[in-house]
Short mmCIF file of C-alpha atoms in Angstrom, two decimals:
data_model
loop_
_atom_site.label_atom_id
_atom_site.label_comp_id
_atom_site.label_asym_id
_atom_site.label_seq_id
_atom_site.Cartn_x
_atom_site.Cartn_y
_atom_site.Cartn_z
CA UNK A 22 5.64 19.59 -45.23
CA UNK A 23 4.00 17.94 -42.26
CA UNK A 24 1.66 20.32 -40.45
CA UNK A 25 0.34 17.68 -38.09
CA UNK A 26 0.74 18.63 -34.44
CA UNK A 27 0.48 16.28 -31.54
CA UNK A 28 -1.89 17.13 -28.73
CA UNK A 29 -0.53 16.96 -25.20
CA UNK A 30 -0.92 13.58 -23.58
CA UNK A 31 -4.01 13.15 -21.46
CA UNK A 32 -3.40 12.88 -17.74
CA UNK A 33 -3.11 9.29 -16.53
CA UNK A 34 -5.52 9.96 -13.71
CA UNK A 35 -8.44 12.33 -13.43
CA UNK A 36 -8.62 11.85 -9.69
CA UNK A 37 -8.63 15.04 -7.65
CA UNK A 38 -6.49 15.33 -4.50
CA UNK A 39 -9.60 14.73 -2.36
CA UNK A 40 -10.56 11.70 -4.47
CA UNK A 41 -7.03 10.29 -4.13
CA UNK A 42 -7.08 10.79 -0.36
CA UNK A 43 -10.43 8.98 -0.15
CA UNK A 44 -9.10 6.23 -2.47
CA UNK A 45 -6.10 5.67 -0.19
CA UNK A 46 -8.22 5.68 2.96
CA UNK A 47 -10.48 3.02 1.40
CA UNK A 48 -7.37 0.98 0.51
CA UNK A 49 -6.22 1.06 4.14
CA UNK A 50 -9.75 0.14 5.26
CA UNK A 51 -9.60 -2.83 2.85
CA UNK A 52 -6.34 -3.95 4.46
CA UNK A 53 -7.66 -3.51 7.99
CA UNK A 54 -10.89 -5.42 7.19
CA UNK A 55 -8.95 -8.14 5.27
CA UNK A 56 -11.19 -7.61 2.22
CA UNK A 57 -8.33 -8.55 -0.13
CA UNK A 58 -10.69 -9.94 -2.78
CA UNK A 59 -11.45 -6.31 -3.68
CA UNK A 60 -7.80 -5.49 -4.44
CA UNK A 61 -8.60 -5.23 -8.17
CA UNK A 62 -10.33 -1.93 -7.33
CA UNK A 63 -7.02 -0.54 -6.07
CA UNK A 64 -4.15 -2.15 -7.97
CA UNK A 65 -3.43 -2.96 -11.60
CA UNK A 66 -2.96 -6.59 -12.66
CA UNK A 67 0.77 -5.93 -12.32
CA UNK A 68 2.38 -3.28 -10.14
CA UNK A 69 5.96 -2.26 -9.54
CA UNK A 70 6.54 -2.82 -5.83
CA UNK A 71 9.80 -1.32 -4.60
CA UNK A 72 10.94 -1.46 -8.23
CA UNK A 73 10.05 -5.13 -8.82
CA UNK A 74 7.16 -6.22 -11.07
CA UNK A 75 4.61 -8.06 -8.94
CA UNK A 76 1.23 -9.48 -9.92
CA UNK A 77 -1.79 -8.29 -7.98
CA UNK A 78 -2.28 -11.92 -6.87
CA UNK A 79 1.24 -11.97 -5.42
CA UNK A 80 0.57 -8.66 -3.69
CA UNK A 81 -2.59 -10.12 -2.10
CA UNK A 82 -0.65 -13.25 -1.09
CA UNK A 83 1.88 -11.01 0.68
CA UNK A 84 -0.91 -9.21 2.56
CA UNK A 85 -2.35 -12.59 3.57
CA UNK A 86 1.09 -13.81 4.71
CA UNK A 87 1.44 -10.76 6.97
CA UNK A 88 -2.07 -11.00 8.40
CA UNK A 89 -1.84 -14.76 9.00
CA UNK A 90 1.34 -14.26 11.03
CA UNK A 91 -0.06 -11.14 12.71
CA UNK A 92 -3.87 -11.59 12.75
CA UNK A 93 -4.55 -8.28 14.50
CA UNK A 94 -2.18 -6.27 12.28
CA UNK A 95 -3.64 -2.84 11.68
CA UNK A 96 -2.55 0.18 9.71
CA UNK A 97 -3.28 3.69 10.96
CA UNK A 98 -2.71 6.68 8.71
CA UNK A 99 -0.81 9.42 10.53
CA UNK A 100 -0.16 11.68 7.57
CA UNK A 101 -1.37 11.59 3.97
CA UNK A 102 -0.05 13.79 1.19
CA UNK A 103 -1.12 13.98 -2.45
CA UNK A 104 0.83 15.58 -5.29
CA UNK A 105 -0.67 15.10 -8.74
CA UNK A 106 -1.15 11.35 -9.14
CA UNK A 107 1.23 10.47 -6.29
CA UNK A 108 0.31 9.60 -2.73
CA UNK A 109 2.65 9.59 0.26
CA UNK A 110 1.61 8.13 3.60
CA UNK A 111 3.13 7.87 7.03
CA UNK A 112 1.50 5.08 8.98
CA UNK A 113 1.76 3.44 12.37
CA UNK A 114 1.28 -0.32 12.22
CA UNK A 115 0.39 -2.40 15.27
CA UNK A 116 -0.06 -6.10 15.87
CA UNK A 117 0.90 -9.18 17.84
CA UNK A 118 2.74 -11.85 15.83
CA UNK A 119 1.49 -15.39 16.52
CA UNK A 120 3.75 -17.11 13.99
CA UNK A 121 7.22 -16.42 12.59
CA UNK A 122 7.08 -13.14 10.70
CA UNK A 123 9.76 -11.49 8.61
CA UNK A 124 12.29 -13.92 10.07
CA UNK A 125 11.33 -13.16 13.68
CA UNK A 126 9.85 -15.58 16.20
CA UNK A 127 6.67 -14.52 17.99
CA UNK A 128 7.11 -13.73 21.68
CA UNK A 129 3.59 -12.68 22.62
CA UNK A 130 4.65 -9.03 22.46
CA UNK A 131 2.60 -6.51 20.55
CA UNK A 132 4.69 -4.43 18.18
CA UNK A 133 4.12 -0.89 16.98
CA UNK A 134 6.23 0.45 14.16
CA UNK A 135 6.42 3.16 11.53
CA UNK A 136 5.77 2.57 7.87
CA UNK A 137 6.33 5.02 5.05
CA UNK A 138 4.66 4.36 1.71
CA UNK A 139 4.59 6.07 -1.66
CA UNK A 140 2.28 5.30 -4.57
CA UNK A 141 1.73 6.39 -8.14
CA UNK A 142 -1.84 6.07 -9.39
CA UNK A 143 -2.31 5.45 -13.11
CA UNK A 144 -5.78 5.18 -14.63
CA UNK A 145 -7.42 5.13 -11.21
CA UNK A 146 -5.36 2.33 -9.61
CA UNK A 147 -1.93 1.84 -8.07
CA UNK A 148 0.79 1.16 -10.64
CA UNK A 149 3.95 1.92 -8.61
CA UNK A 150 4.26 1.23 -4.88
CA UNK A 151 7.17 1.77 -2.52
CA UNK A 152 7.14 1.07 1.19
CA UNK A 153 9.57 0.91 4.06
CA UNK A 154 8.85 -0.35 7.57
CA UNK A 155 10.95 0.15 10.67
CA UNK A 156 12.20 -3.43 10.98
CA UNK A 157 14.69 -2.48 13.71
CA UNK A 158 11.82 -1.34 15.94
CA UNK A 159 10.00 -4.63 15.38
CA UNK A 160 13.15 -6.64 16.21
CA UNK A 161 13.78 -4.63 19.38
CA UNK A 162 10.18 -5.03 20.57
CA UNK A 163 10.14 -8.78 19.93
CA UNK A 164 13.49 -9.19 21.67
CA UNK A 165 11.87 -8.00 24.88
#
């Protein structure tokens, strides 16, 4: 007779809600300061982004693609919620495209749009990331 019992699994993150909020704020600061070489502090070697496996290097390349097309792109946190090891953020993004971006030609107009993002933190770094930006607002603003 097997009397061995299995202990409950340890939590995947020991970060408190306040620690997670600070972690996310530092991540947004990293994006706004273009300090992408520090992304290993925030994301695993591979993350699931909108359900697709993506290397951290590919994630950084995507950030660089956005900020090369929109050099003054900035992210501003409007609302930040933490539940266990999950983070939800509502952001307002602003910038002036100077090169084609997301299939849209630059017009000299500055765009401001909403972004909603959700994250799951595992072992102190992002493992799952989902985001959605208001592309229709960007199109309308660039159309004049």
